[in-house]
Amino acid sequence: MKLDSLAGKTVVVTGAASGIGLETALAFAERGADLAICDLDEAGLAAAGKRIEALGRSVLTRRVDVADRDEMQAFADAVHERVEAVDIVMNNAGVAIGGPFLSTSLDDWNWILGINTVGVVHGCHFFIPNMVKRGKDGHVINVSSAAGYSASSTLAAYNATKFSVLGLSEALWDELQPHGIGVTAVCPGIIDTPITRNTRLVGEMDKPEKREEIVSGYQRRGYTPDRVAKNILKAVERNRLVAPISPEAWGLYYLKRFAPWLLRRISLAMAKRAGQ
Ligand SMILES: NC(=O)c1ccc[n+]([C@@H]2O[C@H](COP(=O)([O-])OP(=O)(O)OC[C@H]3O[C@@H](n4cnc5c(N)ncnc54)[C@H](O)[C@@H]3O)[C@@H](O)[C@H]2O)c1
């Protein structure tokens, strides 16, 4: 999909109050798109809305829990009152759990599956049919992760959700191709965003010093979400199905493809280092 000028186009971004969602919404606005954004964080959402308006674009902001079917339906209805169909839908809202399967409760599973997997299904379910019916080009961006193709015992539940997003995106890529709609699964590596503060740590990882270690590790890595946004736009322009973002995400991608046994050994060694 050409992104030189998005004047007159509408882009939906979930989880746009912070991090990768916020920066990508701003990048689309800079190219001329109007936005419809949602998040749980109302203050962050209002601030994001102001920044988009300051770029001269119109924006619909709404507090929505992506895991909630009725709230997502109402959000989509509000968007479709303004436009027949959106041009780009970006299912980005996400959360993380750090820790192994044996320390993950069923409540933890419901929480993360509801947001990271069902939330993406909701975004696809409520926005894609109108795009197909309209019959013009469009694009679906689903935010997975490098953890969507490389698993580690310290991210058991997160891996399950991000693998599911990648799998759904691959299936959708085939299904939507005849309709002229592209699909990209975005797979970032280690990106310095507030997700590190909001991640649920479970089991042995649930310690303040572990949290600080993670936060400072991500800060030291220093890969910022505005760089992710730029790469997302490039991937959409090229209709790239899987878009690893940052050098470590590319490294893991090639290891998974060409030396999966080596990737397993590295994961095991890292889990040992993390004390599991
Ligand atoms: N930061 C990383 O290192 C990294 C790496 C790979 C993938 N990702 C993925 O990128 C996406 C964005 O994460 P981020 O790093 O920008 O984190 P972030 O915490 O900065 O942003 C996530 C946003 O999603 C919102 N959100 C959470 N639950 C929600 C819900 N139920 N309904 C609506 N909104 C909700 C949060 O309020 C927040 O504004 C996530 O899907 C995450 O898994 C992040």
Short mmCIF file of C-alpha atoms and ligand atoms in Angstrom, two decimals:
data_model
loop_
_atom_site.label_atom_id
_atom_site.label_comp_id
_atom_site.label_asym_id
_atom_site.label_seq_id
_atom_site.Cartn_x
_atom_site.Cartn_y
_atom_site.Cartn_z
CA MET A 1 0.00 0.00 0.00
CA LYS A 2 1.40 3.42 -0.96
CA LEU A 3 1.86 5.66 2.08
CA ASP A 4 3.30 8.82 0.46
CA SER A 5 0.11 10.70 1.20
CA LEU A 6 -2.61 9.35 3.42
CA ALA A 7 -4.88 12.39 3.05
CA GLY A 8 -8.49 11.26 3.21
CA LYS A 9 -7.55 7.85 4.67
CA THR A 10 -8.54 6.58 8.09
CA VAL A 11 -6.29 4.52 10.35
CA VAL A 12 -7.38 2.69 13.51
CA VAL A 13 -4.77 2.04 16.20
CA THR A 14 -5.54 0.15 19.43
CA GLY A 15 -3.39 0.80 22.50
CA ALA A 16 -2.42 4.21 21.09
CA ALA A 17 -1.93 6.03 24.41
CA SER A 18 1.68 4.90 24.76
CA GLY A 19 4.77 3.37 23.20
CA ILE A 20 4.65 1.76 19.75
CA GLY A 21 0.93 2.46 19.22
CA LEU A 22 1.29 6.17 20.02
CA GLU A 23 4.34 6.67 17.80
CA THR A 24 2.79 4.80 14.89
CA ALA A 25 -0.47 6.75 15.18
CA LEU A 26 1.59 9.98 15.06
CA ALA A 27 3.59 8.71 12.06
CA PHE A 28 0.35 7.99 10.18
CA ALA A 29 -1.01 11.43 11.12
CA GLU A 30 2.19 13.04 9.82
CA ARG A 31 1.51 11.37 6.45
CA GLY A 32 -1.96 12.97 6.42
CA ALA A 33 -4.22 10.22 7.79
CA ASP A 34 -7.16 10.76 10.11
CA LEU A 35 -7.08 8.54 13.15
CA ALA A 36 -9.41 6.51 15.35
CA ILE A 37 -7.58 5.46 18.47
CA CYS A 38 -8.49 3.56 21.61
CA ASP A 39 -6.86 2.55 24.87
CA LEU A 40 -7.69 1.82 28.52
CA ASP A 41 -5.59 4.80 29.60
CA GLU A 42 -7.92 7.79 29.20
CA ALA A 43 -5.38 10.48 30.16
CA GLY A 44 -2.80 9.06 27.73
CA LEU A 45 -5.45 8.79 25.05
CA ALA A 46 -6.51 12.43 25.47
CA ALA A 47 -2.87 13.55 25.22
CA ALA A 48 -2.38 11.43 22.09
CA GLY A 49 -5.54 12.93 20.58
CA LYS A 50 -4.22 16.46 21.16
CA ARG A 51 -0.91 15.63 19.48
CA ILE A 52 -2.73 14.23 16.44
CA GLU A 53 -5.00 17.30 16.23
CA ALA A 54 -1.93 19.53 16.48
CA LEU A 55 -0.76 17.86 13.24
CA GLY A 56 -3.99 19.06 11.62
CA ARG A 57 -5.69 15.67 11.50
CA SER A 58 -9.07 14.62 12.84
CA VAL A 59 -9.14 11.98 15.55
CA LEU A 60 -11.74 9.86 17.30
CA THR A 61 -10.58 8.80 20.76
CA ARG A 62 -12.39 6.24 22.86
CA ARG A 63 -11.72 4.32 26.06
CA VAL A 64 -11.99 0.68 25.01
CA ASP A 65 -10.89 -2.61 26.52
CA VAL A 66 -9.87 -4.58 23.42
CA ALA A 67 -10.66 -7.81 25.27
CA ASP A 68 -14.29 -6.76 25.61
CA ARG A 69 -16.41 -7.76 22.62
CA ASP A 70 -19.17 -5.18 23.20
CA GLU A 71 -16.75 -2.30 23.70
CA MET A 72 -14.87 -3.18 20.51
CA GLN A 73 -18.15 -3.51 18.60
CA ALA A 74 -19.25 -0.06 19.86
CA PHE A 75 -15.86 1.43 18.90
CA ALA A 76 -16.10 -0.03 15.40
CA ASP A 77 -19.70 1.21 15.05
CA ALA A 78 -18.58 4.74 16.01
CA VAL A 79 -15.78 4.60 13.42
CA HIS A 80 -18.12 3.24 10.72
CA GLU A 81 -20.56 6.10 11.35
CA ARG A 82 -17.77 8.38 10.08
CA VAL A 83 -16.39 6.23 7.25
CA GLU A 84 -17.69 3.25 5.33
CA ALA A 85 -14.47 1.34 6.03
CA VAL A 86 -11.07 2.14 7.46
CA ASP A 87 -7.93 1.97 5.30
CA ILE A 88 -5.56 0.56 7.91
CA VAL A 89 -6.32 -1.23 11.17
CA MET A 90 -3.43 -1.70 13.60
CA ASN A 91 -4.08 -4.18 16.41
CA ASN A 92 -1.38 -3.09 18.79
CA ALA A 93 -2.74 -3.05 22.37
CA GLY A 94 -0.81 -5.60 24.39
CA VAL A 95 0.49 -6.64 27.79
CA ALA A 96 3.18 -9.03 28.97
CA ILE A 97 3.81 -11.63 31.64
CA GLY A 98 7.36 -12.49 32.66
CA GLY A 99 7.79 -15.93 34.17
CA PRO A 100 7.42 -19.65 33.46
CA PHE A 101 4.28 -21.71 32.80
CA LEU A 102 4.30 -23.34 36.26
CA SER A 103 4.03 -19.92 37.94
CA THR A 104 1.29 -18.61 35.63
CA SER A 105 -2.22 -18.74 37.10
CA LEU A 106 -5.37 -19.27 35.05
CA ASP A 107 -6.35 -15.67 35.86
CA ASP A 108 -3.05 -14.55 34.33
CA TRP A 109 -3.83 -16.66 31.24
CA ASN A 110 -7.31 -15.16 30.88
CA TRP A 111 -5.89 -11.65 31.16
CA ILE A 112 -3.14 -12.00 28.60
CA LEU A 113 -5.07 -14.17 26.13
CA GLY A 114 -8.00 -11.73 26.34
CA ILE A 115 -5.89 -8.71 25.41
CA ASN A 116 -3.09 -10.05 23.21
CA THR A 117 -4.97 -12.76 21.29
CA VAL A 118 -8.72 -12.11 21.53
CA GLY A 119 -8.11 -8.34 21.34
CA VAL A 120 -6.44 -8.83 17.95
CA VAL A 121 -9.26 -11.15 16.84
CA HIS A 122 -11.77 -8.44 17.84
CA GLY A 123 -9.93 -5.78 15.83
CA CYS A 124 -9.88 -8.06 12.78
CA HIS A 125 -13.48 -9.21 13.26
CA PHE A 126 -15.01 -5.76 13.58
CA PHE A 127 -12.97 -3.85 10.98
CA ILE A 128 -11.94 -6.22 8.16
CA PRO A 129 -15.44 -7.11 6.81
CA ASN A 130 -16.17 -3.47 5.93
CA MET A 131 -12.76 -3.18 4.24
CA VAL A 132 -13.55 -6.25 2.15
CA LYS A 133 -17.07 -4.99 1.32
CA ARG A 134 -15.73 -1.62 0.20
CA GLY A 135 -13.42 -3.46 -2.21
CA LYS A 136 -10.51 -0.98 -2.23
CA ASP A 137 -6.99 -1.57 -1.00
CA GLY A 138 -6.24 -1.57 2.71
CA HIS A 139 -3.88 -3.01 5.28
CA VAL A 140 -4.07 -4.96 8.55
CA ILE A 141 -1.18 -4.56 11.00
CA ASN A 142 -1.08 -7.04 13.87
CA VAL A 143 1.57 -6.44 16.50
CA SER A 144 3.19 -9.74 17.41
CA SER A 145 6.81 -9.82 18.63
CA ALA A 146 10.16 -11.53 18.14
CA ALA A 147 8.63 -13.62 20.95
CA GLY A 148 6.04 -14.62 18.32
CA TYR A 149 8.60 -16.92 16.65
CA SER A 150 11.24 -17.51 19.34
CA ALA A 151 10.06 -18.99 22.65
CA SER A 152 11.67 -18.84 26.06
CA SER A 153 10.58 -20.34 29.37
CA THR A 154 10.63 -16.86 30.92
CA LEU A 155 7.84 -15.72 28.58
CA ALA A 156 5.59 -18.79 28.37
CA ALA A 157 2.19 -17.06 28.27
CA TYR A 158 3.43 -14.08 26.25
CA ASN A 159 4.93 -16.47 23.68
CA ALA A 160 1.61 -18.32 23.37
CA THR A 161 -0.24 -15.09 22.58
CA LYS A 162 2.34 -13.68 20.18
CA PHE A 163 2.72 -16.99 18.26
CA SER A 164 -1.08 -16.94 17.87
CA VAL A 165 -1.00 -13.41 16.42
CA LEU A 166 1.66 -14.43 13.90
CA GLY A 167 -0.31 -17.54 12.90
CA LEU A 168 -3.54 -15.59 12.46
CA SER A 169 -1.71 -12.97 10.39
CA GLU A 170 -0.23 -15.60 8.04
CA ALA A 171 -3.68 -17.11 7.46
CA LEU A 172 -5.20 -13.67 6.92
CA TRP A 173 -2.47 -12.70 4.44
CA ASP A 174 -3.64 -15.54 2.16
CA GLU A 175 -7.35 -14.91 2.72
CA LEU A 176 -7.23 -11.15 2.13
CA GLN A 177 -4.86 -11.15 -0.85
CA PRO A 178 -7.67 -11.62 -3.42
CA HIS A 179 -9.38 -8.58 -1.87
CA GLY A 180 -6.30 -6.38 -2.31
CA ILE A 181 -5.80 -6.08 1.45
CA GLY A 182 -2.31 -6.57 2.82
CA VAL A 183 -1.36 -8.01 6.21
CA THR A 184 1.76 -7.40 8.30
CA ALA A 185 2.71 -9.11 11.56
CA VAL A 186 5.04 -6.69 13.32
CA CYS A 187 7.70 -8.48 15.38
CA PRO A 188 9.77 -6.03 17.45
CA GLY A 189 12.69 -7.07 19.63
CA ILE A 190 13.61 -5.15 22.79
CA ILE A 191 11.94 -1.74 22.63
CA ASP A 192 12.15 0.83 25.40
CA THR A 193 8.48 1.52 26.27
CA PRO A 194 6.40 1.60 29.48
CA ILE A 195 5.51 -2.08 28.90
CA THR A 196 8.44 -3.01 31.17
CA ARG A 197 6.74 -1.23 34.10
CA ASN A 198 3.34 -2.80 33.40
CA THR A 199 4.48 -6.39 32.76
CA ARG A 200 3.14 -8.87 35.31
CA LEU A 201 6.08 -10.74 36.82
CA VAL A 202 5.26 -14.17 38.23
CA GLY A 203 7.08 -16.82 40.28
CA GLU A 204 10.78 -16.24 40.89
CA MET A 205 10.71 -13.20 38.63
CA ASP A 206 8.20 -11.37 40.84
CA LYS A 207 10.81 -9.29 42.69
CA PRO A 208 11.38 -5.51 42.62
CA GLU A 209 15.08 -5.99 41.76
CA LYS A 210 14.11 -8.19 38.79
CA ARG A 211 11.74 -5.46 37.54
CA GLU A 212 14.50 -2.82 37.81
CA GLU A 213 16.90 -5.14 35.97
CA ILE A 214 14.39 -5.49 33.10
CA VAL A 215 13.57 -1.75 32.97
CA SER A 216 17.22 -0.71 32.98
CA GLY A 217 18.13 -3.42 30.43
CA TYR A 218 15.50 -2.08 28.01
CA GLN A 219 16.64 1.50 28.66
CA ARG A 220 20.27 0.60 28.02
CA ARG A 221 19.26 -1.16 24.78
CA GLY A 222 17.83 2.22 23.79
CA TYR A 223 15.70 1.20 20.78
CA THR A 224 12.86 3.74 20.85
CA PRO A 225 9.26 3.26 19.66
CA ASP A 226 9.49 6.06 17.05
CA ARG A 227 12.08 3.92 15.22
CA VAL A 228 9.63 1.01 15.35
CA ALA A 229 6.93 3.24 13.85
CA LYS A 230 9.18 4.18 10.90
CA ASN A 231 9.90 0.51 10.22
CA ILE A 232 6.21 -0.40 10.47
CA LEU A 233 5.39 2.13 7.74
CA LYS A 234 8.14 0.69 5.53
CA ALA A 235 6.84 -2.86 6.07
CA VAL A 236 3.30 -1.80 5.14
CA GLU A 237 4.55 -0.13 1.96
CA ARG A 238 6.27 -3.37 0.99
CA ASN A 239 3.34 -5.55 2.10
CA ARG A 240 5.81 -7.54 4.20
CA LEU A 241 4.01 -10.39 5.96
CA VAL A 242 6.50 -10.80 8.81
CA ALA A 243 8.36 -7.67 9.88
CA PRO A 244 11.09 -8.27 12.48
CA ILE A 245 12.13 -4.90 13.93
CA SER A 246 15.53 -4.19 15.56
CA PRO A 247 18.73 -6.21 15.04
CA GLU A 248 18.00 -8.78 17.78
CA ALA A 249 14.57 -9.50 16.26
CA TRP A 250 16.24 -10.15 12.88
CA GLY A 251 18.91 -12.32 14.55
CA LEU A 252 16.27 -14.48 16.24
CA TYR A 253 14.28 -14.65 12.99
CA TYR A 254 17.24 -16.09 11.06
CA LEU A 255 18.21 -18.43 13.90
CA LYS A 256 14.66 -19.80 13.99
CA ARG A 257 14.71 -20.37 10.23
CA PHE A 258 18.21 -21.71 9.72
CA ALA A 259 19.44 -23.05 13.10
CA PRO A 260 16.44 -23.77 15.34
CA TRP A 261 18.54 -26.18 17.46
CA LEU A 262 20.97 -23.32 18.26
CA LEU A 263 18.07 -21.05 19.19
CA ARG A 264 16.84 -23.69 21.69
CA ARG A 265 20.30 -23.92 23.27
CA ILE A 266 20.52 -20.15 23.59
CA SER A 267 17.02 -20.02 25.14
CA LEU A 268 17.94 -22.73 27.64
CA ALA A 269 21.15 -20.92 28.61
CA MET A 270 19.26 -17.65 29.06
CA ALA A 271 16.59 -19.32 31.22
CA LYS A 272 19.37 -20.75 33.44
CA ARG A 273 20.90 -17.28 33.74
CA ALA A 274 17.48 -15.91 34.72
CA GLY A 275 17.45 -18.46 37.57
CA GLN A 276 14.92 -21.00 36.23
N1 LIG B 1 8.21 -3.01 24.04
C1 LIG B 1 8.67 -4.13 23.52
O1 LIG B 1 9.81 -4.51 23.76
C2 LIG B 1 7.79 -4.95 22.61
C3 LIG B 1 8.41 -5.96 21.88
C4 LIG B 1 7.64 -6.73 21.03
C5 LIG B 1 6.29 -6.52 20.93
N2 LIG B 1 5.70 -5.53 21.67
C6 LIG B 1 4.26 -5.35 21.52
O2 LIG B 1 3.99 -4.04 21.10
C7 LIG B 1 2.67 -3.68 21.50
C8 LIG B 1 2.70 -2.30 22.15
O3 LIG B 1 3.48 -2.39 23.32
P1 LIG B 1 4.41 -1.21 23.88
O4 LIG B 1 5.75 -1.77 24.08
O5 LIG B 1 4.23 -0.01 23.07
O6 LIG B 1 3.79 -1.07 25.34
P2 LIG B 1 3.00 0.13 26.08
O7 LIG B 1 2.68 -0.40 27.42
O8 LIG B 1 3.78 1.38 25.95
O9 LIG B 1 1.68 0.27 25.19
C9 LIG B 1 0.62 -0.66 25.24
C10 LIG B 1 -0.69 0.12 25.26
O10 LIG B 1 -1.77 -0.84 25.25
C11 LIG B 1 -2.74 -0.39 26.17
N3 LIG B 1 -3.58 -1.49 26.64
C12 LIG B 1 -3.23 -2.48 27.49
N4 LIG B 1 -4.29 -3.28 27.70
C13 LIG B 1 -5.31 -2.81 26.95
C14 LIG B 1 -6.65 -3.20 26.75
N5 LIG B 1 -7.17 -4.27 27.40
N6 LIG B 1 -7.43 -2.47 25.91
C15 LIG B 1 -6.92 -1.37 25.28
N7 LIG B 1 -5.66 -0.94 25.46
C16 LIG B 1 -4.87 -1.66 26.27
C17 LIG B 1 -1.93 0.23 27.32
O11 LIG B 1 -2.73 1.08 28.12
C18 LIG B 1 -0.84 0.95 26.56
O12 LIG B 1 -1.20 2.28 26.24
C19 LIG B 1 2.20 -4.79 22.42
O13 LIG B 1 1.34 -5.66 21.69
C20 LIG B 1 3.47 -5.49 22.81
O14 LIG B 1 3.27 -6.83 23.15
C21 LIG B 1 6.43 -4.73 22.51
#
